[in-house]
Amino acid sequence: MNRVVASAPQLAGLHPYDPKYLPANAYLSANENPSDVDPDIRAQVDEAVHGIALNRYPDPLANDLRDLIAEANGLDRDWVLMGNGGDELLFDTALAWGGPGRTFLNLPPTFSVYEANARLTNTPVIDIPRLPDTFAIDEPRVLQAVSDPANNITFTIVTSPNNPTGLRARQEFILQLLDATDALVMVDEAYFEFSRETMRPYLEQHENLVILRTFSKAFSLAGVRIGYILAHPSVIREYCKVRQPYSVDAVSQAIACVVFRNRNAFEPAIQQIISERERLLAELRATPGIEPFPSDSNWVLFRMPDADEAWRHLYDRGILVRDFSSAALLEGTLRVTVGTSEQNDAFLSALRDFVLDKERGGSYGRAE
Ligand SMILES: *Cc1c(COP(=O)(O)O)cnc(C)c1O
């Protein structure tokens, strides 16, 4: 036969995830660390990778890595599970806690992967939008929604700091939420190294708390695909039932072990990103027409007139930022990842050119 039956009905209308990555001089669109791992650590990585038997299956649970992370968090290994990036663990969350007749509570605008995973697993979604202007969580509505048995909310994800809006969730609120429901509450801490706040101290008291972390942002390993969750062993066991047994390959395990052992060496770069973030915020605030949102993370979201044209203007000058100008609840916004100070300067000066030209009524932003 030269045709194929339709794919599963929940795929209708879904679009594959598109990071909108384009060739550029300055990649300020994906919240990556602007610096690769330093040469010293890189040499250790090369040595570790050199010794791997490529013909053998990896340790399915990545126990060496798991032990390192468990120890650093004061936990036993059965409280930790590694994944092929945080993204795999997000999908596993929907597989294990979602499904028809169960409900995912989403707090948009937030990471779009959550909703896509719910759809893929035929999980109904209840949206409680964040407050306009501040993007703060509508806390009373969330607490009320999870307390209503008719909603049958079985899991929710609180992103802290929230991507792409920038600020942390209040810990007092997360604790209220954990007490108000037995639904699984994942706290996505992909950027906690920049926000300096974690729910780890509350893990033992809340069986429904899952903390998600990644090596892709502060630890410069977006290309390697390693993430992990911290949760009660009873919860980890359920994740183990749905995960792909060999999703975390041997090379990634070895690289992540080296990087995690050397994690203190990343601290100066993290501090540098935090101080550059504050500089970007201050400079954006001082630019006419630009409304930046405060950030606890490694990017700044800002609203401006003609944001789509500004995106093009920046891109034509080799600077790639993330365009949310026509995304629901984010209209008119762009997100710039904190880069090196040179990249941030190039971004600021190109953006100022655009704004100045607009003020003069010129045509800078138009693609020639
Ligand atoms: C980047 C990111 C992740 C995880 O990314 P991986 O590269 O798959 O580890 C998870 N949540 C949010 C909000 C992110 O921005």
mmCIF file of C-alpha atoms and ligand atoms in Angstrom:
data_model
loop_
_atom_site.group_PDB
_atom_site.id
_atom_site.type_symbol
_atom_site.label_atom_id
_atom_site.label_comp_id
_atom_site.label_asym_id
_atom_site.label_seq_id
_atom_site.Cartn_x
_atom_site.Cartn_y
_atom_site.Cartn_z
ATOM 1 C CA MET A 1 0.000 0.000 0.000
ATOM 2 C CA ASN A 2 1.179 3.498 -0.670
ATOM 3 C CA ARG A 3 -0.774 5.276 2.022
ATOM 4 C CA VAL A 4 -0.952 5.227 5.787
ATOM 5 C CA VAL A 5 -3.805 5.386 8.235
ATOM 6 C CA ALA A 6 -4.230 8.668 10.159
ATOM 7 C CA SER A 7 -2.055 9.145 13.241
ATOM 8 C CA ALA A 8 -3.610 9.251 16.720
ATOM 9 C CA PRO A 9 -6.448 11.786 16.924
ATOM 10 C CA GLN A 10 -4.807 13.891 19.640
ATOM 11 C CA LEU A 11 -2.084 14.842 17.136
ATOM 12 C CA ALA A 12 -4.539 16.732 14.933
ATOM 13 C CA GLY A 13 -3.749 20.432 15.121
ATOM 14 C CA LEU A 14 -0.528 19.893 17.110
ATOM 15 C CA HIS A 15 2.681 21.426 15.765
ATOM 16 C CA PRO A 16 6.115 19.951 16.466
ATOM 17 C CA TYR A 17 8.070 22.007 19.027
ATOM 18 C CA ASP A 18 9.991 24.713 17.187
ATOM 19 C CA PRO A 19 12.806 26.410 19.103
ATOM 20 C CA LYS A 20 13.037 29.000 16.284
ATOM 21 C CA TYR A 21 16.778 28.605 16.192
ATOM 22 C CA LEU A 22 18.326 30.449 13.206
ATOM 23 C CA PRO A 23 21.954 31.092 12.287
ATOM 24 C CA ALA A 24 23.199 34.184 14.169
ATOM 25 C CA ASN A 25 26.276 35.796 15.707
ATOM 26 C CA ALA A 26 24.767 36.149 19.161
ATOM 27 C CA TYR A 27 22.403 33.397 20.319
ATOM 28 C CA LEU A 28 20.238 35.086 22.908
ATOM 29 C CA SER A 29 17.076 33.072 22.330
ATOM 30 C CA ALA A 30 17.291 29.774 24.226
ATOM 31 C CA ASN A 31 18.405 30.672 27.776
ATOM 32 C CA GLU A 32 21.654 28.782 27.366
ATOM 33 C CA ASN A 33 24.805 29.670 29.262
ATOM 34 C CA PRO A 34 26.809 31.885 26.840
ATOM 35 C CA SER A 35 30.062 30.105 27.811
ATOM 36 C CA ASP A 36 30.946 26.495 27.081
ATOM 37 C CA VAL A 37 32.501 24.442 29.935
ATOM 38 C CA ASP A 38 36.003 25.736 30.630
ATOM 39 C CA PRO A 39 39.068 24.007 29.102
ATOM 40 C CA ASP A 40 40.141 22.348 32.372
ATOM 41 C CA ILE A 41 36.795 20.648 32.832
ATOM 42 C CA ARG A 42 36.617 19.963 29.118
ATOM 43 C CA ALA A 43 39.871 18.005 29.360
ATOM 44 C CA GLN A 44 38.386 15.878 32.163
ATOM 45 C CA VAL A 45 35.277 15.357 30.022
ATOM 46 C CA ASP A 46 37.405 14.167 27.092
ATOM 47 C CA GLU A 47 39.210 11.710 29.315
ATOM 48 C CA ALA A 48 35.999 10.339 30.830
ATOM 49 C CA VAL A 49 34.381 9.907 27.413
ATOM 50 C CA HIS A 50 37.501 8.236 26.022
ATOM 51 C CA GLY A 51 37.124 5.257 28.375
ATOM 52 C CA ILE A 52 33.471 4.427 27.591
ATOM 53 C CA ALA A 53 32.636 1.048 26.034
ATOM 54 C CA LEU A 54 30.332 2.189 23.212
ATOM 55 C CA ASN A 55 29.145 -1.340 22.458
ATOM 56 C CA ARG A 56 27.601 -1.753 25.937
ATOM 57 C CA TYR A 57 24.233 -0.479 27.118
ATOM 58 C CA PRO A 58 24.500 2.276 29.717
ATOM 59 C CA ASP A 59 23.436 1.914 33.352
ATOM 60 C CA PRO A 60 19.676 2.493 32.893
ATOM 61 C CA LEU A 61 19.337 4.557 36.055
ATOM 62 C CA ALA A 62 22.707 6.363 35.789
ATOM 63 C CA ASN A 63 23.460 5.411 39.377
ATOM 64 C CA ASP A 64 26.885 7.086 39.598
ATOM 65 C CA LEU A 65 25.365 10.400 38.626
ATOM 66 C CA ARG A 66 22.308 9.755 40.758
ATOM 67 C CA ASP A 67 24.541 9.157 43.795
ATOM 68 C CA LEU A 68 26.431 12.411 43.247
ATOM 69 C CA ILE A 69 23.206 14.401 43.012
ATOM 70 C CA ALA A 70 21.599 12.586 45.929
ATOM 71 C CA GLU A 71 24.595 13.262 48.139
ATOM 72 C CA ALA A 72 24.729 16.949 47.195
ATOM 73 C CA ASN A 73 21.054 17.233 48.165
ATOM 74 C CA GLY A 74 21.332 15.242 51.382
ATOM 75 C CA LEU A 75 19.183 12.401 50.019
ATOM 76 C CA ASP A 76 19.466 8.708 49.198
ATOM 77 C CA ARG A 77 19.622 7.662 45.551
ATOM 78 C CA ASP A 78 16.030 6.435 45.453
ATOM 79 C CA TRP A 79 14.909 10.104 45.788
ATOM 80 C CA VAL A 80 16.594 11.000 42.478
ATOM 81 C CA LEU A 81 15.833 10.125 38.861
ATOM 82 C CA MET A 82 17.820 11.215 35.809
ATOM 83 C CA GLY A 83 16.237 12.009 32.442
ATOM 84 C CA ASN A 84 17.194 12.837 28.862
ATOM 85 C CA GLY A 85 16.980 16.531 29.635
ATOM 86 C CA GLY A 86 14.286 17.909 31.887
ATOM 87 C CA ASP A 87 12.025 17.608 28.851
ATOM 88 C CA GLU A 88 11.866 13.821 29.082
ATOM 89 C CA LEU A 89 10.848 14.008 32.736
ATOM 90 C CA LEU A 90 8.139 16.524 31.847
ATOM 91 C CA PHE A 91 6.743 14.059 29.336
ATOM 92 C CA ASP A 92 6.984 11.224 31.866
ATOM 93 C CA THR A 93 5.020 13.369 34.318
ATOM 94 C CA ALA A 94 2.131 13.621 31.871
ATOM 95 C CA LEU A 95 2.355 9.881 31.103
ATOM 96 C CA ALA A 96 2.331 8.846 34.746
ATOM 97 C CA TRP A 97 -0.036 11.431 36.264
ATOM 98 C CA GLY A 98 -2.174 12.436 33.270
ATOM 99 C CA GLY A 99 -4.460 10.546 30.920
ATOM 100 C CA PRO A 100 -8.158 10.651 29.982
ATOM 101 C CA GLY A 101 -10.427 11.578 32.874
ATOM 102 C CA ARG A 102 -7.590 13.230 34.804
ATOM 103 C CA THR A 103 -6.744 16.929 34.650
ATOM 104 C CA PHE A 104 -3.582 19.016 34.331
ATOM 105 C CA LEU A 105 -3.704 22.495 35.853
ATOM 106 C CA ASN A 106 -1.651 24.910 33.737
ATOM 107 C CA LEU A 107 -0.628 28.464 34.673
ATOM 108 C CA PRO A 108 -0.056 30.299 31.382
ATOM 109 C CA PRO A 109 1.867 32.075 30.065
ATOM 110 C CA THR A 110 4.505 29.469 30.849
ATOM 111 C CA PHE A 111 6.694 26.798 29.201
ATOM 112 C CA SER A 112 4.661 25.574 26.204
ATOM 113 C CA VAL A 113 5.965 21.995 26.484
ATOM 114 C CA TYR A 114 3.655 21.310 29.454
ATOM 115 C CA GLU A 115 0.475 21.818 27.492
ATOM 116 C CA ALA A 116 1.741 19.874 24.484
ATOM 117 C CA ASN A 117 2.524 16.893 26.744
ATOM 118 C CA ALA A 118 -0.975 17.026 28.221
ATOM 119 C CA ARG A 119 -2.487 16.952 24.760
ATOM 120 C CA LEU A 120 -0.291 14.051 23.641
ATOM 121 C CA THR A 121 -1.450 12.010 26.610
ATOM 122 C CA ASN A 122 -5.134 12.930 26.175
ATOM 123 C CA THR A 123 -5.095 14.804 29.456
ATOM 124 C CA PRO A 124 -7.700 17.562 29.805
ATOM 125 C CA VAL A 125 -6.199 20.935 30.767
ATOM 126 C CA ILE A 126 -7.572 23.659 33.039
ATOM 127 C CA ASP A 127 -5.849 27.011 32.459
ATOM 128 C CA ILE A 128 -5.611 29.601 35.210
ATOM 129 C CA PRO A 129 -3.906 32.573 33.546
ATOM 130 C CA ARG A 130 -1.388 34.622 35.474
ATOM 131 C CA LEU A 131 -2.324 38.173 36.456
ATOM 132 C CA PRO A 132 -1.891 40.665 33.624
ATOM 133 C CA ASP A 133 0.974 43.166 34.040
ATOM 134 C CA THR A 134 2.932 41.263 36.716
ATOM 135 C CA PHE A 135 2.455 37.658 35.518
ATOM 136 C CA ALA A 136 2.040 36.656 39.166
ATOM 137 C CA ILE A 137 0.123 33.416 39.771
ATOM 138 C CA ASP A 138 -3.571 33.944 40.551
ATOM 139 C CA GLU A 139 -3.059 32.201 43.892
ATOM 140 C CA PRO A 140 -6.629 32.243 45.281
ATOM 141 C CA ARG A 141 -8.046 30.827 42.046
ATOM 142 C CA VAL A 142 -5.421 28.080 41.934
ATOM 143 C CA LEU A 143 -6.069 27.059 45.538
ATOM 144 C CA GLN A 144 -9.779 27.032 44.891
ATOM 145 C CA ALA A 145 -9.445 25.003 41.674
ATOM 146 C CA VAL A 146 -7.359 22.227 43.243
ATOM 147 C CA SER A 147 -9.768 22.004 46.190
ATOM 148 C CA ASP A 148 -12.790 21.350 43.973
ATOM 149 C CA PRO A 149 -13.110 17.565 43.530
ATOM 150 C CA ALA A 150 -15.181 18.107 40.371
ATOM 151 C CA ASN A 151 -12.030 19.350 38.610
ATOM 152 C CA ASN A 152 -10.136 16.139 39.370
ATOM 153 C CA ILE A 153 -6.772 17.881 39.031
ATOM 154 C CA THR A 154 -4.100 15.178 39.207
ATOM 155 C CA PHE A 155 -1.032 17.272 38.476
ATOM 156 C CA THR A 156 0.179 20.812 38.045
ATOM 157 C CA ILE A 157 3.508 22.482 37.299
ATOM 158 C CA VAL A 158 4.701 25.617 39.063
ATOM 159 C CA THR A 159 7.679 27.044 37.181
ATOM 160 C CA SER A 160 9.992 28.955 39.475
ATOM 161 C CA PRO A 161 11.370 31.151 38.033
ATOM 162 C CA ASN A 162 8.678 31.074 35.348
ATOM 163 C CA ASN A 163 9.760 30.859 31.723
ATOM 164 C CA PRO A 164 9.308 33.181 29.861
ATOM 165 C CA THR A 165 8.028 35.785 32.331
ATOM 166 C CA GLY A 166 10.998 35.661 34.741
ATOM 167 C CA LEU A 167 9.986 35.715 38.411
ATOM 168 C CA ARG A 168 9.901 32.994 41.065
ATOM 169 C CA ALA A 169 6.687 31.688 42.571
ATOM 170 C CA ARG A 170 6.211 32.504 46.266
ATOM 171 C CA GLN A 171 7.323 29.588 48.441
ATOM 172 C CA GLU A 172 4.504 30.277 50.920
ATOM 173 C CA PHE A 173 2.053 29.792 48.069
ATOM 174 C CA ILE A 174 3.655 26.538 46.891
ATOM 175 C CA LEU A 175 3.440 25.233 50.452
ATOM 176 C CA GLN A 176 -0.257 26.193 50.644
ATOM 177 C CA LEU A 177 -0.803 24.427 47.332
ATOM 178 C CA LEU A 178 0.963 21.280 48.554
ATOM 179 C CA ASP A 179 -1.282 21.267 51.615
ATOM 180 C CA ALA A 180 -4.462 21.992 49.681
ATOM 181 C CA THR A 181 -4.263 18.974 47.371
ATOM 182 C CA ASP A 182 -2.848 15.504 46.911
ATOM 183 C CA ALA A 183 -2.313 16.258 43.225
ATOM 184 C CA LEU A 184 1.295 15.976 42.102
ATOM 185 C CA VAL A 185 2.876 19.432 42.279
ATOM 186 C CA MET A 186 5.977 19.678 40.115
ATOM 187 C CA VAL A 187 8.120 22.720 40.825
ATOM 188 C CA ASP A 188 10.181 23.312 37.687
ATOM 189 C CA GLU A 189 13.478 24.720 38.990
ATOM 190 C CA ALA A 190 15.298 24.708 35.625
ATOM 191 C CA TYR A 191 16.733 28.136 36.543
ATOM 192 C CA PHE A 192 17.119 27.824 40.298
ATOM 193 C CA GLU A 193 20.880 28.432 40.104
ATOM 194 C CA PHE A 194 20.021 31.992 39.035
ATOM 195 C CA SER A 195 17.124 32.538 41.441
ATOM 196 C CA ARG A 196 18.868 30.994 44.457
ATOM 197 C CA GLU A 197 15.679 29.500 45.785
ATOM 198 C CA THR A 198 14.624 25.856 45.967
ATOM 199 C CA MET A 199 11.805 23.806 47.464
ATOM 200 C CA ARG A 200 14.320 21.116 48.485
ATOM 201 C CA PRO A 201 13.902 21.853 52.258
ATOM 202 C CA TYR A 202 10.221 20.841 52.019
ATOM 203 C CA LEU A 203 10.648 17.591 50.088
ATOM 204 C CA GLU A 204 10.414 15.116 52.978
ATOM 205 C CA GLN A 205 7.159 16.604 54.331
ATOM 206 C CA HIS A 206 5.301 16.479 51.004
ATOM 207 C CA GLU A 207 4.922 13.227 49.092
ATOM 208 C CA ASN A 208 3.209 15.198 46.284
ATOM 209 C CA LEU A 209 6.193 17.505 45.667
ATOM 210 C CA VAL A 210 8.481 16.876 42.673
ATOM 211 C CA ILE A 211 11.424 19.178 41.943
ATOM 212 C CA LEU A 212 12.720 19.362 38.353
ATOM 213 C CA ARG A 213 16.250 20.507 37.543
ATOM 214 C CA THR A 214 18.479 20.519 34.461
ATOM 215 C CA PHE A 215 22.123 20.681 33.395
ATOM 216 C CA SER A 216 21.118 22.671 30.283
ATOM 217 C CA LYS A 217 21.167 26.198 31.669
ATOM 218 C CA ALA A 218 23.597 27.164 34.456
ATOM 219 C CA PHE A 219 25.843 24.147 33.761
ATOM 220 C CA SER A 220 26.376 24.803 30.032
ATOM 221 C CA LEU A 221 25.217 21.330 28.938
ATOM 222 C CA ALA A 222 22.174 22.032 26.737
ATOM 223 C CA GLY A 223 23.849 19.959 24.023
ATOM 224 C CA VAL A 224 24.193 16.919 26.260
ATOM 225 C CA ARG A 225 20.600 16.338 27.469
ATOM 226 C CA ILE A 226 20.643 15.692 31.206
ATOM 227 C CA GLY A 227 17.962 16.636 33.712
ATOM 228 C CA TYR A 228 16.699 15.153 36.964
ATOM 229 C CA ILE A 229 13.900 15.119 39.478
ATOM 230 C CA LEU A 230 13.969 14.961 43.255
ATOM 231 C CA ALA A 231 10.899 13.308 44.811
ATOM 232 C CA HIS A 232 9.717 10.728 47.334
ATOM 233 C CA PRO A 233 10.816 7.182 46.445
ATOM 234 C CA SER A 234 7.139 6.206 46.021
ATOM 235 C CA VAL A 235 6.838 8.837 43.276
ATOM 236 C CA ILE A 236 10.178 7.957 41.648
ATOM 237 C CA ARG A 237 8.955 4.346 41.375
ATOM 238 C CA GLU A 238 5.967 5.456 39.287
ATOM 239 C CA TYR A 239 8.222 7.480 36.973
ATOM 240 C CA CYS A 240 10.395 4.378 36.536
ATOM 241 C CA LYS A 241 7.400 2.515 35.131
ATOM 242 C CA VAL A 242 6.934 4.949 32.227
ATOM 243 C CA ARG A 243 10.476 6.063 31.440
ATOM 244 C CA GLN A 244 12.474 4.783 28.456
ATOM 245 C CA PRO A 245 14.987 2.420 30.082
ATOM 246 C CA TYR A 246 18.065 3.697 28.237
ATOM 247 C CA SER A 247 17.154 7.319 27.628
ATOM 248 C CA VAL A 248 20.240 8.648 29.408
ATOM 249 C CA ASP A 249 23.162 7.484 27.285
ATOM 250 C CA ALA A 250 26.592 6.508 28.596
ATOM 251 C CA VAL A 251 28.384 9.532 27.110
ATOM 252 C CA SER A 252 25.951 11.997 28.681
ATOM 253 C CA GLN A 253 26.203 10.218 32.037
ATOM 254 C CA ALA A 254 29.991 10.481 32.008
ATOM 255 C CA ILE A 255 30.006 14.145 30.971
ATOM 256 C CA ALA A 256 27.416 15.112 33.580
ATOM 257 C CA CYS A 257 29.397 13.327 36.332
ATOM 258 C CA VAL A 258 32.484 15.398 35.515
ATOM 259 C CA VAL A 259 30.530 18.651 35.340
ATOM 260 C CA PHE A 260 28.639 17.986 38.561
ATOM 261 C CA ARG A 261 31.844 17.169 40.454
ATOM 262 C CA ASN A 262 33.214 20.507 39.218
ATOM 263 C CA ARG A 263 30.018 22.469 39.824
ATOM 264 C CA ASN A 264 31.677 25.040 42.074
ATOM 265 C CA ALA A 265 33.748 26.187 39.113
ATOM 266 C CA PHE A 266 30.539 27.438 37.433
ATOM 267 C CA GLU A 267 29.762 29.843 40.258
ATOM 268 C CA PRO A 268 31.685 32.886 38.936
ATOM 269 C CA ALA A 269 29.963 32.589 35.523
ATOM 270 C CA ILE A 270 26.570 32.342 37.227
ATOM 271 C CA GLN A 271 27.337 35.464 39.300
ATOM 272 C CA GLN A 272 28.420 37.240 36.138
ATOM 273 C CA ILE A 273 25.131 36.333 34.415
ATOM 274 C CA ILE A 274 23.162 37.623 37.410
ATOM 275 C CA SER A 275 24.994 40.950 37.395
ATOM 276 C CA GLU A 276 24.668 41.291 33.602
ATOM 277 C CA ARG A 277 20.948 40.591 33.979
ATOM 278 C CA GLU A 278 20.614 43.522 36.382
ATOM 279 C CA ARG A 279 22.555 45.734 33.986
ATOM 280 C CA LEU A 280 20.324 44.700 31.055
ATOM 281 C CA LEU A 281 17.226 45.418 33.130
ATOM 282 C CA ALA A 282 18.461 48.870 34.128
ATOM 283 C CA GLU A 283 19.439 49.767 30.560
ATOM 284 C CA LEU A 284 16.151 48.519 29.156
ATOM 285 C CA ARG A 285 14.232 50.535 31.765
ATOM 286 C CA ALA A 286 16.122 53.606 30.630
ATOM 287 C CA THR A 287 15.175 53.064 26.973
ATOM 288 C CA PRO A 288 12.032 54.956 25.893
ATOM 289 C CA GLY A 289 9.042 52.758 25.125
ATOM 290 C CA ILE A 290 10.615 49.567 26.505
ATOM 291 C CA GLU A 291 8.892 47.884 29.444
ATOM 292 C CA PRO A 292 11.132 45.153 30.883
ATOM 293 C CA PHE A 293 9.787 42.677 33.424
ATOM 294 C CA PRO A 294 11.912 41.954 36.506
ATOM 295 C CA SER A 295 13.709 38.609 36.380
ATOM 296 C CA ASP A 296 15.122 36.024 38.799
ATOM 297 C CA SER A 297 16.535 34.027 35.901
ATOM 298 C CA ASN A 298 19.051 34.327 33.040
ATOM 299 C CA TRP A 299 16.880 36.310 30.665
ATOM 300 C CA VAL A 300 14.757 39.443 30.523
ATOM 301 C CA LEU A 301 11.290 39.614 28.963
ATOM 302 C CA PHE A 302 10.279 43.042 27.688
ATOM 303 C CA ARG A 303 7.270 44.607 26.009
ATOM 304 C CA MET A 304 7.571 47.280 23.329
ATOM 305 C CA PRO A 305 5.694 48.751 20.393
ATOM 306 C CA ASP A 306 6.372 47.013 17.052
ATOM 307 C CA ALA A 307 8.069 44.084 18.812
ATOM 308 C CA ASP A 308 7.927 41.892 15.702
ATOM 309 C CA GLU A 309 9.722 44.558 13.670
ATOM 310 C CA ALA A 310 12.281 44.990 16.441
ATOM 311 C CA TRP A 311 12.926 41.234 16.381
ATOM 312 C CA ARG A 312 13.678 41.460 12.645
ATOM 313 C CA HIS A 313 15.906 44.499 13.140
ATOM 314 C CA LEU A 314 17.940 42.623 15.775
ATOM 315 C CA TYR A 315 18.120 39.492 13.683
ATOM 316 C CA ASP A 316 19.340 41.418 10.649
ATOM 317 C CA ARG A 317 22.229 42.522 12.878
ATOM 318 C CA GLY A 318 23.103 38.961 13.885
ATOM 319 C CA ILE A 319 21.301 39.000 17.239
ATOM 320 C CA LEU A 320 18.767 36.246 17.806
ATOM 321 C CA VAL A 321 16.242 36.801 20.616
ATOM 322 C CA ARG A 322 12.992 34.933 21.241
ATOM 323 C CA ASP A 323 9.893 36.407 19.661
ATOM 324 C CA PHE A 324 6.737 36.100 21.767
ATOM 325 C CA SER A 325 5.135 39.136 20.133
ATOM 326 C CA SER A 326 2.132 37.194 18.906
ATOM 327 C CA ALA A 327 1.994 34.494 21.617
ATOM 328 C CA ALA A 328 -1.163 34.339 23.729
ATOM 329 C CA LEU A 329 -0.936 36.480 26.908
ATOM 330 C CA LEU A 330 2.530 37.695 25.861
ATOM 331 C CA GLU A 331 1.550 40.020 23.022
ATOM 332 C CA GLY A 332 4.177 42.594 22.159
ATOM 333 C CA THR A 333 7.016 40.914 24.065
ATOM 334 C CA LEU A 334 10.503 39.655 23.246
ATOM 335 C CA ARG A 335 12.783 37.623 25.517
ATOM 336 C CA VAL A 336 16.525 38.206 25.557
ATOM 337 C CA THR A 337 18.804 35.653 27.194
ATOM 338 C CA VAL A 338 21.658 37.182 29.183
ATOM 339 C CA GLY A 339 24.773 36.709 27.060
ATOM 340 C CA THR A 340 28.388 37.783 27.466
ATOM 341 C CA SER A 341 28.813 41.495 28.226
ATOM 342 C CA GLU A 342 29.859 42.067 24.572
ATOM 343 C CA GLN A 343 26.723 40.316 23.303
ATOM 344 C CA ASN A 344 24.537 42.275 25.712
ATOM 345 C CA ASP A 345 26.122 45.531 24.544
ATOM 346 C CA ALA A 346 25.531 44.602 20.901
ATOM 347 C CA PHE A 347 21.901 43.772 21.711
ATOM 348 C CA LEU A 348 21.332 47.028 23.622
ATOM 349 C CA SER A 349 22.883 49.195 20.965
ATOM 350 C CA ALA A 350 20.917 47.536 18.126
ATOM 351 C CA LEU A 351 17.684 47.885 20.111
ATOM 352 C CA ARG A 352 18.388 51.572 20.859
ATOM 353 C CA ASP A 353 18.996 52.210 17.145
ATOM 354 C CA PHE A 354 15.599 50.739 16.416
ATOM 355 C CA VAL A 355 13.846 52.811 19.066
ATOM 356 C CA LEU A 356 15.594 56.033 18.059
ATOM 357 C CA ASP A 357 14.767 55.499 14.425
ATOM 358 C CA LYS A 358 11.126 54.837 15.277
ATOM 359 C CA GLU A 359 11.038 58.072 17.289
ATOM 360 C CA ARG A 360 12.302 59.937 14.251
ATOM 361 C CA GLY A 361 9.654 58.227 12.157
ATOM 362 C CA GLY A 362 12.208 56.424 10.024
ATOM 363 C CA SER A 363 12.085 52.966 8.512
ATOM 364 C CA TYR A 364 14.994 51.211 10.244
ATOM 365 C CA GLY A 365 13.006 48.176 11.318
ATOM 366 C CA ARG A 366 11.773 47.233 7.872
ATOM 367 C CA ALA A 367 13.593 44.413 6.116
ATOM 368 C CA GLU A 368 15.291 45.962 3.097
HETATM 369 C C1 LIG B 1 15.035 24.619 29.637
HETATM 370 C C2 LIG B 1 13.870 24.241 30.471
HETATM 371 C C3 LIG B 1 13.663 22.926 30.937
HETATM 372 C C4 LIG B 1 14.515 21.742 30.667
HETATM 373 O O1 LIG B 1 15.248 21.748 29.538
HETATM 374 P P1 LIG B 1 16.122 20.483 29.169
HETATM 375 O O2 LIG B 1 17.144 21.044 28.245
HETATM 376 O O3 LIG B 1 15.223 19.487 28.525
HETATM 377 O O4 LIG B 1 16.718 19.953 30.429
HETATM 378 C C5 LIG B 1 12.572 22.686 31.747
HETATM 379 N N1 LIG B 1 11.733 23.655 32.078
HETATM 380 C C6 LIG B 1 11.889 24.914 31.656
HETATM 381 C C7 LIG B 1 10.928 25.946 32.093
HETATM 382 C C8 LIG B 1 12.949 25.243 30.824
HETATM 383 O O5 LIG B 1 13.065 26.507 30.389
#
